[in-house]
Amino acid sequence: MSTRSLSKGCFVFKPSPKKRKVSRTTAYYFREGSSDLEDSELRFATCQSLQKQVKSETEQIEEELNEQLFDNLVSFLRRSHSAFQEKKTEWTCRTKSREIPTAALVLGVNVTDHDFTFRSLSEVLQNNVTPYIALLEAKDCPGIKNLMQKLLGQLMNCCIDVDSSEEEDYEHVSRSRVRCSMTTLINWYESATKRTDSETPGKKRTSSRHWQSPPVVVIFKDMESFTTKVLQDFVVISSQHIGEFPLVLIFGIATSPMIIHSLLPHSVSSLLCIELFQSLSCKDHLSTIIDKILLTTQFPLKLSEKVLQVLINIFLYHDFSVQNFIKGFQLCIVEHFHSNPLSVLCCQLEEAKRRVNSLSHNQCENVRRLPSFRRYVESQVSEKQIALLTVDSSLKEAVQKLLEDLNVYHENYFPILRCLHVFTSSLPKYPLGKQIRELHCACLENRVWETEEYESSLQLARMLNKSDLVTMLQKCVEILVSSPGREFDEIVEKLKEFLTQFQKLEEAYQERDESISPQKELQKKTNLYHLQKTLLELKESRRSKKLTKFEMLRFEVVDYIDSLVRHYLVPADHKTLHEIVYFNTASVLREHLNAAPRIALHTALNNPYSYLKSEVL
Amino acid sequence: MSLAECRSAGALEVKFVPDEDVLRHIADDAGIKVQKGKNQLIANPKRFVKKLEAISDDEAQEVLEEKSYVAVLGVCGEESMTNGSSVGGGEVYTFQTPKRSNKMAELASELAQTPGQSAVPDPSKCPEKTAKTPQSSKRSSSSQVQQKTKKNEFVSTTPYRLRKRLADAQLESESEYSASCSEEEEGEEAQKEVSTVLSHQKTPAKTKAVSTPPSRKTLTKKKDNMNDLVEEYFEAHSSSKVLTSDRTLQKLRRKRLNQQTLHDLLQKSPLAYAAEIKELNQQYESLFSKWMLQLHLGFNIVLYGLGSKHDLLEKFRTSMLQDCVHLVVNGYFPSITVKSVSVLNSITEEVLDHIGTFRSPLDQLEFIMKRFKEDSSLELYVLIHNLDSQMLRGERSQQILAQLSSLPSIYLIASIDHINAPLMWDQAKQSLYNWLWYETTTFSPYVEETSYENSLLVQQSGSLALSSLTHVLRSLTPNARGIFRLLAQYQLENKDNASYPGLSFQDFYQQCREAFLVNSDLTLRAQLTEFRDHKLIRTKRGADGVEYLLIPVDDSTLSDFLEKEDEDI
């Protein structure tokens, strides 16, 4: 059947049910498209599990980050609710107040992340406060009528959800038939609360989870996109009825809280009793994500400097969306496992060791082809070289050892990186970057101690005052103690020693370093040559002699940190077998996530040779 | 700092550009047009050539700067894309209009520096100048230029290429001379204007400040400059000289073709670089299973790049989707809609076998989403050719499609062609779509996509209207045909009258009666209703309330029609 027609633009193809096979699994396509058939099932399984792990981890992080905000919101709802309870007992004053309690939730410009926030928010509220939650989006509500429809639909549905266990099809009215008005809403609310009230003795769940007469929470996901009129109407109408049922509004705001006042005239906004809530900024959010996901040994896959740079650039220059960042990371995972046959070894160390043993000959050849492995082979003695290149078993042994080395390297790398960050993040002007991700990128890119920035930051570090230095050292000790690395006992000892020395210094503050006064020596020498020499020495020594004990100690500390950096923060691509765990084809990522159709068109038109490799062009 | 010098130094240099230069850069843009016209009138052609040379050098430098800026951003790092399209942003957007900006202004002001030479537009008016042979003029001007370069050496640019060119300038100077002469003839009417402009030009002292890049002098001269700029602005906007080419299709001597011949001709001409294009497409075809994998992992795929992607997607469909439920949407189809009519209905009626209607597309969308969420075994592949087509690019359509595509069991693969297509999507939609971009530059012609469009090369013959006219008329009674003939003839008689309103109903009735075609105005009205239903005539109510009748077909078609009718009779 063709898809060309003069009368139709849409074509549906349904394979006959007989012919319809069990649809191919994702793994099938993974195998089909993968560049190398080796171990594709295993790779796919690893990839999937890693993705799942990352997903759950990120979700957990997000929940933790939002916890504070949600707690505040819940307590706000509680307060507004208690006011209603009081009013309910005093029927007289009920009609007087017409202010609707409103929470203005400032979420930042990363609109794409809001969905997740709202979803977890409604979950939290559902579990703790009230079953009556309506999530409204501007695109569903072009008019007040649609808004009410949507609102009633969501509220009544959720009510039915709660009770569905005992009443199967109780008033399963299609909401199109219900007249959508505030009165219906109020009637519904009364009947609903009455019902739950009467059920409370029998069912403890409702009473324990929700309060008596739970508030109705209406969430406007994207307040800015709602038309002014709809919002105004809704606020005015509901303020008329606020005495009859407890309504709470939550506005999701992307820009600034001022928008409420520019959207709503004073007469309307005065009907709202607004409280402001600020969510965590997306930059902090990203730092946490990077910290917890990329800068740990928990996940075997690592990103190379360029890839990380691309992801961060997309974040900073395009959308501020943490979700997109995670999406990019997920894409990295897929690409890595899909394109690299050796990625089968990209898993936890014990598992990887086991897998090394079962590598096929082809895979061994793949290992031998890795540039980093070639370098390694070349550095070995000739007998070993031959063994590595010809005998699979000896290769496997070496690979196991190298993987272990790599693991140890990572275990040491991250704590030391954090320590270095403790130092550099407090320096003026931040020569190595304020965020740990910048430092991480710098370390991955090349030997960080060869860069100018590092030089200048060391110089600045040599000028730190004592209290700062002590707190930093203490922080470093904390970091190192809490990290799982094995080699850190020594370093911790050394740092503690420094700390005690600082303490001692304080006690013996007055004591000065007494040295032999060079003046005396000067008088002995009469020879011109000797005189010059001693003068030079004197000059040299004067510079160093001026150092107090504290300064000497400070130099020592900085030098020690420097030595740590030189030892542990070697860039990853100097490590053998880094190709297995590092994803480094940044171009693929940029092409797929941050494409430039304009450039493609431009190149195709101006320089077709880049596509068509024809001699004529 | 010329490009050549940069190259010889072997290092890329980032130049500091002060604010006033940036300001000049922006403000001078307006002055380009008229100055360009001026350049063509220069009596001293060789100098002009060299200046242009210098300009292109500087331009290249500019591009270089832009590039390094982009590189600093890190967006376009050292690693180029796989297809080698490592072009900086600034280069792309300017396409064929190179940024002359302040270069032209500088050139003009330097010309003004020697008013005796350049203010004389016509060579014939200045005999001693024209008497010079090209060689002699070359020598004198070259020495001049060399002096100038010496002067400039420590202040500003020394175009390396310029010096190099002096060696082999002779041939080119002659050829350029003739070229500029011919241009002079063209720009004859602009001359007066230009000479006035030149008299308004800056004094030499000022121009020096202009021609030397960031100098402190410009700061003090800024105000004067601004005044000049204002004048230049109005000059530029008052000039009637249009820079766009006037070589339109109308000027082709050949008569325009009809659809069929054009089609045949295109069929005959072989596709250039067919082998390479085929190879390119094969590369893309090897990605099919990767696409499937990524679709299954929750991404959606969008294809972009030059050339029709219809065949590629079609191949994808036939090779990968034979055993799956899938929906193909031809976005280029002129009456396609997302709402109610096409896409959603196809899904609800044919995929989900749902009979019934929905009150709004939103309801329908909700229904679809619910069904797909409930039944996890349901899977649907959606292929959309030209997601950015006229009909689908609307905000609401895109919203609906985005929401559809965000369902985990709907896999969307689409193609876009418009250069600004990505502007359709805001952040929210983009995250719903969850795109993975794939560049598929196919270089294949947009045959299928443009089949609903009219080509500029084709004569709009209105043959379709003619055939429909004859078809409809053939099914009518002879009397009705006669009525239509009358109207057509009357309209043709009045074809030279531009304000012809149509034939008024009363007059028409009178004529019809006289020709024994109708016996009452009721019968005439009945006939007219029939015509109107077939869109053969249009009625307009005039200012006086009288009904006017008009055949909405162009005159040539109408006369063709009448001729044909005559033949038939």
JSON list of C-alpha atoms in Angstrom, two decimals, chain A residues 401-562:
[
{"chain": "A", "resi": 401, "resn": "LYS", "atom": "CA", "xyz": [44.73, -6.27, 37.15]},
{"chain": "A", "resi": 402, "resn": "LEU", "atom": "CA", "xyz": [44.38, -3.14, 35.11]},
{"chain": "A", "resi": 403, "resn": "LEU", "atom": "CA", "xyz": [40.69, -2.92, 35.84]},
{"chain": "A", "resi": 404, "resn": "GLU", "atom": "CA", "xyz": [41.47, -3.16, 39.49]},
{"chain": "A", "resi": 405, "resn": "ASP", "atom": "CA", "xyz": [44.01, -0.38, 39.09]},
{"chain": "A", "resi": 406, "resn": "LEU", "atom": "CA", "xyz": [41.43, 1.73, 37.36]},
{"chain": "A", "resi": 407, "resn": "ASN", "atom": "CA", "xyz": [39.00, 1.12, 40.14]},
{"chain": "A", "resi": 408, "resn": "VAL", "atom": "CA", "xyz": [41.54, 2.11, 42.75]},
{"chain": "A", "resi": 409, "resn": "TYR", "atom": "CA", "xyz": [42.34, 5.18, 40.72]},
{"chain": "A", "resi": 410, "resn": "HIS", "atom": "CA", "xyz": [38.72, 6.24, 40.80]},
{"chain": "A", "resi": 411, "resn": "GLU", "atom": "CA", "xyz": [38.39, 5.48, 44.47]},
{"chain": "A", "resi": 412, "resn": "ASN", "atom": "CA", "xyz": [41.26, 7.80, 45.16]},
{"chain": "A", "resi": 413, "resn": "TYR", "atom": "CA", "xyz": [40.47, 10.35, 42.52]},
{"chain": "A", "resi": 414, "resn": "PHE", "atom": "CA", "xyz": [37.15, 11.60, 43.79]},
{"chain": "A", "resi": 415, "resn": "PRO", "atom": "CA", "xyz": [38.05, 12.21, 47.45]},
{"chain": "A", "resi": 416, "resn": "ILE", "atom": "CA", "xyz": [41.25, 13.99, 46.46]},
{"chain": "A", "resi": 417, "resn": "LEU", "atom": "CA", "xyz": [39.29, 16.02, 43.93]},
{"chain": "A", "resi": 418, "resn": "ARG", "atom": "CA", "xyz": [36.94, 17.07, 46.68]},
{"chain": "A", "resi": 419, "resn": "CYS", "atom": "CA", "xyz": [39.83, 18.00, 48.89]},
{"chain": "A", "resi": 420, "resn": "LEU", "atom": "CA", "xyz": [41.36, 20.11, 46.17]},
{"chain": "A", "resi": 421, "resn": "HIS", "atom": "CA", "xyz": [37.99, 21.68, 45.64]},
{"chain": "A", "resi": 422, "resn": "VAL", "atom": "CA", "xyz": [37.83, 22.61, 49.29]},
{"chain": "A", "resi": 423, "resn": "PHE", "atom": "CA", "xyz": [40.99, 24.58, 48.73]},
{"chain": "A", "resi": 424, "resn": "THR", "atom": "CA", "xyz": [40.27, 26.13, 45.37]},
{"chain": "A", "resi": 425, "resn": "SER", "atom": "CA", "xyz": [36.67, 27.06, 46.04]},
{"chain": "A", "resi": 426, "resn": "SER", "atom": "CA", "xyz": [37.65, 29.50, 48.73]},
{"chain": "A", "resi": 427, "resn": "LEU", "atom": "CA", "xyz": [40.35, 31.30, 46.81]},
{"chain": "A", "resi": 428, "resn": "PRO", "atom": "CA", "xyz": [39.67, 34.77, 45.55]},
{"chain": "A", "resi": 429, "resn": "LYS", "atom": "CA", "xyz": [38.55, 34.90, 41.91]},
{"chain": "A", "resi": 430, "resn": "TYR", "atom": "CA", "xyz": [38.31, 31.13, 41.77]},
{"chain": "A", "resi": 431, "resn": "PRO", "atom": "CA", "xyz": [41.16, 30.42, 39.32]},
{"chain": "A", "resi": 432, "resn": "LEU", "atom": "CA", "xyz": [40.11, 26.79, 39.05]},
{"chain": "A", "resi": 433, "resn": "GLY", "atom": "CA", "xyz": [36.41, 27.41, 39.10]},
{"chain": "A", "resi": 434, "resn": "LYS", "atom": "CA", "xyz": [33.85, 27.76, 41.78]},
{"chain": "A", "resi": 435, "resn": "GLN", "atom": "CA", "xyz": [32.02, 24.53, 41.16]},
{"chain": "A", "resi": 436, "resn": "ILE", "atom": "CA", "xyz": [33.52, 21.14, 41.61]},
{"chain": "A", "resi": 437, "resn": "ARG", "atom": "CA", "xyz": [32.41, 20.23, 38.09]},
{"chain": "A", "resi": 438, "resn": "GLU", "atom": "CA", "xyz": [34.73, 22.83, 36.64]},
{"chain": "A", "resi": 439, "resn": "LEU", "atom": "CA", "xyz": [37.58, 21.45, 38.65]},
{"chain": "A", "resi": 440, "resn": "HIS", "atom": "CA", "xyz": [36.66, 17.97, 37.56]},
{"chain": "A", "resi": 441, "resn": "CYS", "atom": "CA", "xyz": [36.70, 19.03, 33.91]},
{"chain": "A", "resi": 442, "resn": "ALA", "atom": "CA", "xyz": [40.06, 20.71, 34.35]},
{"chain": "A", "resi": 443, "resn": "CYS", "atom": "CA", "xyz": [41.49, 17.58, 35.93]},
{"chain": "A", "resi": 444, "resn": "LEU", "atom": "CA", "xyz": [40.11, 15.36, 33.20]},
{"chain": "A", "resi": 445, "resn": "GLU", "atom": "CA", "xyz": [41.32, 17.55, 30.40]},
{"chain": "A", "resi": 446, "resn": "ASN", "atom": "CA", "xyz": [45.02, 17.35, 31.07]},
{"chain": "A", "resi": 447, "resn": "ARG", "atom": "CA", "xyz": [47.45, 17.34, 33.90]},
{"chain": "A", "resi": 448, "resn": "VAL", "atom": "CA", "xyz": [45.95, 19.95, 36.09]},
{"chain": "A", "resi": 449, "resn": "TRP", "atom": "CA", "xyz": [49.23, 20.82, 37.78]},
{"chain": "A", "resi": 450, "resn": "GLU", "atom": "CA", "xyz": [50.65, 21.96, 34.50]},
{"chain": "A", "resi": 451, "resn": "THR", "atom": "CA", "xyz": [48.06, 24.63, 33.98]},
{"chain": "A", "resi": 452, "resn": "GLU", "atom": "CA", "xyz": [48.52, 28.26, 34.78]},
{"chain": "A", "resi": 453, "resn": "GLU", "atom": "CA", "xyz": [45.35, 28.36, 36.79]},
{"chain": "A", "resi": 454, "resn": "TYR", "atom": "CA", "xyz": [46.66, 25.71, 39.07]},
{"chain": "A", "resi": 455, "resn": "GLU", "atom": "CA", "xyz": [49.88, 27.62, 39.55]},
{"chain": "A", "resi": 456, "resn": "SER", "atom": "CA", "xyz": [48.06, 30.77, 40.48]},
{"chain": "A", "resi": 457, "resn": "SER", "atom": "CA", "xyz": [45.69, 28.97, 42.79]},
{"chain": "A", "resi": 458, "resn": "LEU", "atom": "CA", "xyz": [48.63, 27.39, 44.59]},
{"chain": "A", "resi": 459, "resn": "GLN", "atom": "CA", "xyz": [50.15, 30.81, 44.99]},
{"chain": "A", "resi": 460, "resn": "LEU", "atom": "CA", "xyz": [46.93, 32.10, 46.41]},
{"chain": "A", "resi": 461, "resn": "ALA", "atom": "CA", "xyz": [46.70, 29.10, 48.67]},
{"chain": "A", "resi": 462, "resn": "ARG", "atom": "CA", "xyz": [50.12, 29.98, 50.03]},
{"chain": "A", "resi": 463, "resn": "MET", "atom": "CA", "xyz": [48.64, 33.21, 51.24]},
{"chain": "A", "resi": 464, "resn": "LEU", "atom": "CA", "xyz": [45.70, 31.78, 53.13]},
{"chain": "A", "resi": 465, "resn": "ASN", "atom": "CA", "xyz": [45.32, 32.73, 56.73]},
{"chain": "A", "resi": 466, "resn": "LYS", "atom": "CA", "xyz": [45.53, 30.23, 59.49]},
{"chain": "A", "resi": 467, "resn": "SER", "atom": "CA", "xyz": [41.93, 29.82, 60.48]},
{"chain": "A", "resi": 468, "resn": "ASP", "atom": "CA", "xyz": [40.88, 29.19, 56.90]},
{"chain": "A", "resi": 469, "resn": "LEU", "atom": "CA", "xyz": [43.66, 26.72, 56.42]},
{"chain": "A", "resi": 470, "resn": "VAL", "atom": "CA", "xyz": [42.73, 24.84, 59.55]},
{"chain": "A", "resi": 471, "resn": "THR", "atom": "CA", "xyz": [39.07, 24.61, 58.63]},
{"chain": "A", "resi": 472, "resn": "MET", "atom": "CA", "xyz": [40.01, 23.44, 55.17]},
{"chain": "A", "resi": 473, "resn": "LEU", "atom": "CA", "xyz": [42.27, 20.78, 56.52]},
{"chain": "A", "resi": 474, "resn": "GLN", "atom": "CA", "xyz": [39.55, 19.66, 58.85]},
{"chain": "A", "resi": 475, "resn": "LYS", "atom": "CA", "xyz": [37.15, 19.44, 55.96]},
{"chain": "A", "resi": 476, "resn": "CYS", "atom": "CA", "xyz": [39.64, 17.43, 53.97]},
{"chain": "A", "resi": 477, "resn": "VAL", "atom": "CA", "xyz": [40.09, 15.04, 56.84]},
{"chain": "A", "resi": 478, "resn": "GLU", "atom": "CA", "xyz": [36.36, 14.59, 57.01]},
{"chain": "A", "resi": 479, "resn": "ILE", "atom": "CA", "xyz": [36.11, 13.91, 53.31]},
{"chain": "A", "resi": 480, "resn": "LEU", "atom": "CA", "xyz": [38.94, 11.43, 53.37]},
{"chain": "A", "resi": 481, "resn": "VAL", "atom": "CA", "xyz": [37.71, 9.63, 56.46]},
{"chain": "A", "resi": 482, "resn": "SER", "atom": "CA", "xyz": [34.25, 9.20, 54.99]},
{"chain": "A", "resi": 483, "resn": "SER", "atom": "CA", "xyz": [35.53, 7.94, 51.64]},
{"chain": "A", "resi": 484, "resn": "PRO", "atom": "CA", "xyz": [36.06, 4.24, 51.09]},
{"chain": "A", "resi": 485, "resn": "GLY", "atom": "CA", "xyz": [39.57, 4.54, 49.63]},
{"chain": "A", "resi": 486, "resn": "ARG", "atom": "CA", "xyz": [42.14, 2.30, 51.14]},
{"chain": "A", "resi": 487, "resn": "GLU", "atom": "CA", "xyz": [45.21, 4.42, 50.89]},
{"chain": "A", "resi": 488, "resn": "PHE", "atom": "CA", "xyz": [43.93, 7.32, 52.81]},
{"chain": "A", "resi": 489, "resn": "ASP", "atom": "CA", "xyz": [44.93, 6.35, 56.33]},
{"chain": "A", "resi": 490, "resn": "GLU", "atom": "CA", "xyz": [48.37, 7.69, 55.73]},
{"chain": "A", "resi": 491, "resn": "ILE", "atom": "CA", "xyz": [47.11, 10.91, 54.25]},
{"chain": "A", "resi": 492, "resn": "VAL", "atom": "CA", "xyz": [44.67, 11.41, 57.06]},
{"chain": "A", "resi": 493, "resn": "GLU", "atom": "CA", "xyz": [47.49, 10.87, 59.52]},
{"chain": "A", "resi": 494, "resn": "LYS", "atom": "CA", "xyz": [49.58, 13.43, 57.78]},
{"chain": "A", "resi": 495, "resn": "LEU", "atom": "CA", "xyz": [46.81, 15.99, 57.67]},
{"chain": "A", "resi": 496, "resn": "LYS", "atom": "CA", "xyz": [46.06, 15.46, 61.32]},
{"chain": "A", "resi": 497, "resn": "GLU", "atom": "CA", "xyz": [49.68, 15.98, 62.05]},
{"chain": "A", "resi": 498, "resn": "PHE", "atom": "CA", "xyz": [49.49, 19.27, 60.25]},
{"chain": "A", "resi": 499, "resn": "LEU", "atom": "CA", "xyz": [46.52, 20.21, 62.33]},
{"chain": "A", "resi": 500, "resn": "THR", "atom": "CA", "xyz": [48.28, 19.46, 65.57]},
{"chain": "A", "resi": 501, "resn": "GLN", "atom": "CA", "xyz": [51.25, 21.42, 64.38]},
{"chain": "A", "resi": 502, "resn": "PHE", "atom": "CA", "xyz": [49.03, 24.36, 63.79]},
{"chain": "A", "resi": 503, "resn": "GLN", "atom": "CA", "xyz": [47.70, 23.97, 67.28]},
{"chain": "A", "resi": 504, "resn": "LYS", "atom": "CA", "xyz": [51.16, 23.85, 68.70]},
{"chain": "A", "resi": 505, "resn": "LEU", "atom": "CA", "xyz": [52.03, 26.88, 66.77]},
{"chain": "A", "resi": 506, "resn": "GLU", "atom": "CA", "xyz": [49.35, 28.73, 68.52]},
{"chain": "A", "resi": 507, "resn": "GLU", "atom": "CA", "xyz": [50.73, 27.75, 71.87]},
{"chain": "A", "resi": 508, "resn": "ALA", "atom": "CA", "xyz": [54.22, 28.66, 70.99]},
{"chain": "A", "resi": 509, "resn": "TYR", "atom": "CA", "xyz": [53.21, 31.75, 69.20]},
{"chain": "A", "resi": 510, "resn": "GLN", "atom": "CA", "xyz": [55.77, 34.02, 70.75]},
{"chain": "A", "resi": 511, "resn": "GLU", "atom": "CA", "xyz": [58.69, 31.81, 70.07]},
{"chain": "A", "resi": 512, "resn": "ARG", "atom": "CA", "xyz": [60.77, 32.99, 67.22]},
{"chain": "A", "resi": 513, "resn": "ASP", "atom": "CA", "xyz": [63.12, 31.13, 65.11]},
{"chain": "A", "resi": 514, "resn": "GLU", "atom": "CA", "xyz": [66.55, 32.16, 66.18]},
{"chain": "A", "resi": 515, "resn": "SER", "atom": "CA", "xyz": [69.23, 31.82, 63.66]},
{"chain": "A", "resi": 516, "resn": "ILE", "atom": "CA", "xyz": [72.81, 32.77, 63.60]},
{"chain": "A", "resi": 517, "resn": "SER", "atom": "CA", "xyz": [73.01, 36.29, 62.63]},
{"chain": "A", "resi": 518, "resn": "PRO", "atom": "CA", "xyz": [74.72, 36.42, 59.27]},
{"chain": "A", "resi": 519, "resn": "GLN", "atom": "CA", "xyz": [76.22, 39.77, 60.08]},
{"chain": "A", "resi": 520, "resn": "LYS", "atom": "CA", "xyz": [78.95, 38.17, 62.09]},
{"chain": "A", "resi": 521, "resn": "GLU", "atom": "CA", "xyz": [79.97, 35.95, 59.28]},
{"chain": "A", "resi": 522, "resn": "LEU", "atom": "CA", "xyz": [80.07, 38.90, 57.00]},
{"chain": "A", "resi": 523, "resn": "GLN", "atom": "CA", "xyz": [82.71, 40.55, 59.00]},
{"chain": "A", "resi": 524, "resn": "LYS", "atom": "CA", "xyz": [85.02, 37.58, 58.73]},
{"chain": "A", "resi": 525, "resn": "LYS", "atom": "CA", "xyz": [85.09, 37.59, 54.97]},
{"chain": "A", "resi": 526, "resn": "THR", "atom": "CA", "xyz": [87.36, 40.10, 53.35]},
{"chain": "A", "resi": 527, "resn": "ASN", "atom": "CA", "xyz": [87.76, 38.62, 49.94]},
{"chain": "A", "resi": 528, "resn": "LEU", "atom": "CA", "xyz": [85.67, 40.44, 47.37]},
{"chain": "A", "resi": 529, "resn": "TYR", "atom": "CA", "xyz": [84.49, 37.26, 45.75]},
{"chain": "A", "resi": 530, "resn": "HIS", "atom": "CA", "xyz": [83.46, 35.80, 49.06]},
{"chain": "A", "resi": 531, "resn": "LEU", "atom": "CA", "xyz": [81.81, 38.97, 50.04]},
{"chain": "A", "resi": 532, "resn": "GLN", "atom": "CA", "xyz": [79.71, 38.96, 46.92]},
{"chain": "A", "resi": 533, "resn": "LYS", "atom": "CA", "xyz": [78.81, 35.38, 47.42]},
{"chain": "A", "resi": 534, "resn": "THR", "atom": "CA", "xyz": [77.76, 35.86, 50.99]},
{"chain": "A", "resi": 535, "resn": "LEU", "atom": "CA", "xyz": [75.79, 38.93, 50.08]},
{"chain": "A", "resi": 536, "resn": "LEU", "atom": "CA", "xyz": [73.93, 36.94, 47.50]},
{"chain": "A", "resi": 537, "resn": "GLU", "atom": "CA", "xyz": [73.31, 34.20, 49.97]},
{"chain": "A", "resi": 538, "resn": "LEU", "atom": "CA", "xyz": [72.19, 36.73, 52.44]},
{"chain": "A", "resi": 539, "resn": "LYS", "atom": "CA", "xyz": [69.75, 38.11, 49.97]},
{"chain": "A", "resi": 540, "resn": "GLU", "atom": "CA", "xyz": [68.41, 34.69, 49.28]},
{"chain": "A", "resi": 541, "resn": "SER", "atom": "CA", "xyz": [68.24, 33.79, 52.87]},
{"chain": "A", "resi": 542, "resn": "ARG", "atom": "CA", "xyz": [66.63, 37.02, 53.88]},
{"chain": "A", "resi": 543, "resn": "ARG", "atom": "CA", "xyz": [63.72, 36.13, 51.76]},
{"chain": "A", "resi": 544, "resn": "SER", "atom": "CA", "xyz": [63.38, 32.76, 53.32]},
{"chain": "A", "resi": 545, "resn": "LYS", "atom": "CA", "xyz": [64.41, 33.84, 56.73]},
{"chain": "A", "resi": 546, "resn": "LYS", "atom": "CA", "xyz": [61.47, 36.13, 56.92]},
{"chain": "A", "resi": 547, "resn": "LEU", "atom": "CA", "xyz": [59.24, 33.12, 57.02]},
{"chain": "A", "resi": 548, "resn": "THR", "atom": "CA", "xyz": [57.73, 32.47, 60.33]},
{"chain": "A", "resi": 549, "resn": "LYS", "atom": "CA", "xyz": [57.04, 29.01, 61.49]},
{"chain": "A", "resi": 550, "resn": "PHE", "atom": "CA", "xyz": [53.48, 29.35, 60.44]},
{"chain": "A", "resi": 551, "resn": "GLU", "atom": "CA", "xyz": [54.49, 30.28, 56.96]},
{"chain": "A", "resi": 552, "resn": "MET", "atom": "CA", "xyz": [56.77, 27.35, 56.72]},
{"chain": "A", "resi": 553, "resn": "LEU", "atom": "CA", "xyz": [54.03, 25.09, 57.84]},
{"chain": "A", "resi": 554, "resn": "ARG", "atom": "CA", "xyz": [51.68, 26.64, 55.36]},
{"chain": "A", "resi": 555, "resn": "PHE", "atom": "CA", "xyz": [54.16, 26.00, 52.58]},
{"chain": "A", "resi": 556, "resn": "GLU", "atom": "CA", "xyz": [54.48, 22.48, 53.73]},
{"chain": "A", "resi": 557, "resn": "VAL", "atom": "CA", "xyz": [50.74, 21.96, 53.69]},
{"chain": "A", "resi": 558, "resn": "VAL", "atom": "CA", "xyz": [50.33, 23.41, 50.24]},
{"chain": "A", "resi": 559, "resn": "ASP", "atom": "CA", "xyz": [53.21, 21.38, 48.93]},
{"chain": "A", "resi": 560, "resn": "TYR", "atom": "CA", "xyz": [51.70, 18.30, 50.42]},
{"chain": "A", "resi": 561, "resn": "ILE", "atom": "CA", "xyz": [48.38, 19.00, 48.77]},
{"chain": "A", "resi": 562, "resn": "ASP", "atom": "CA", "xyz": [50.26, 19.61, 45.56]}
]
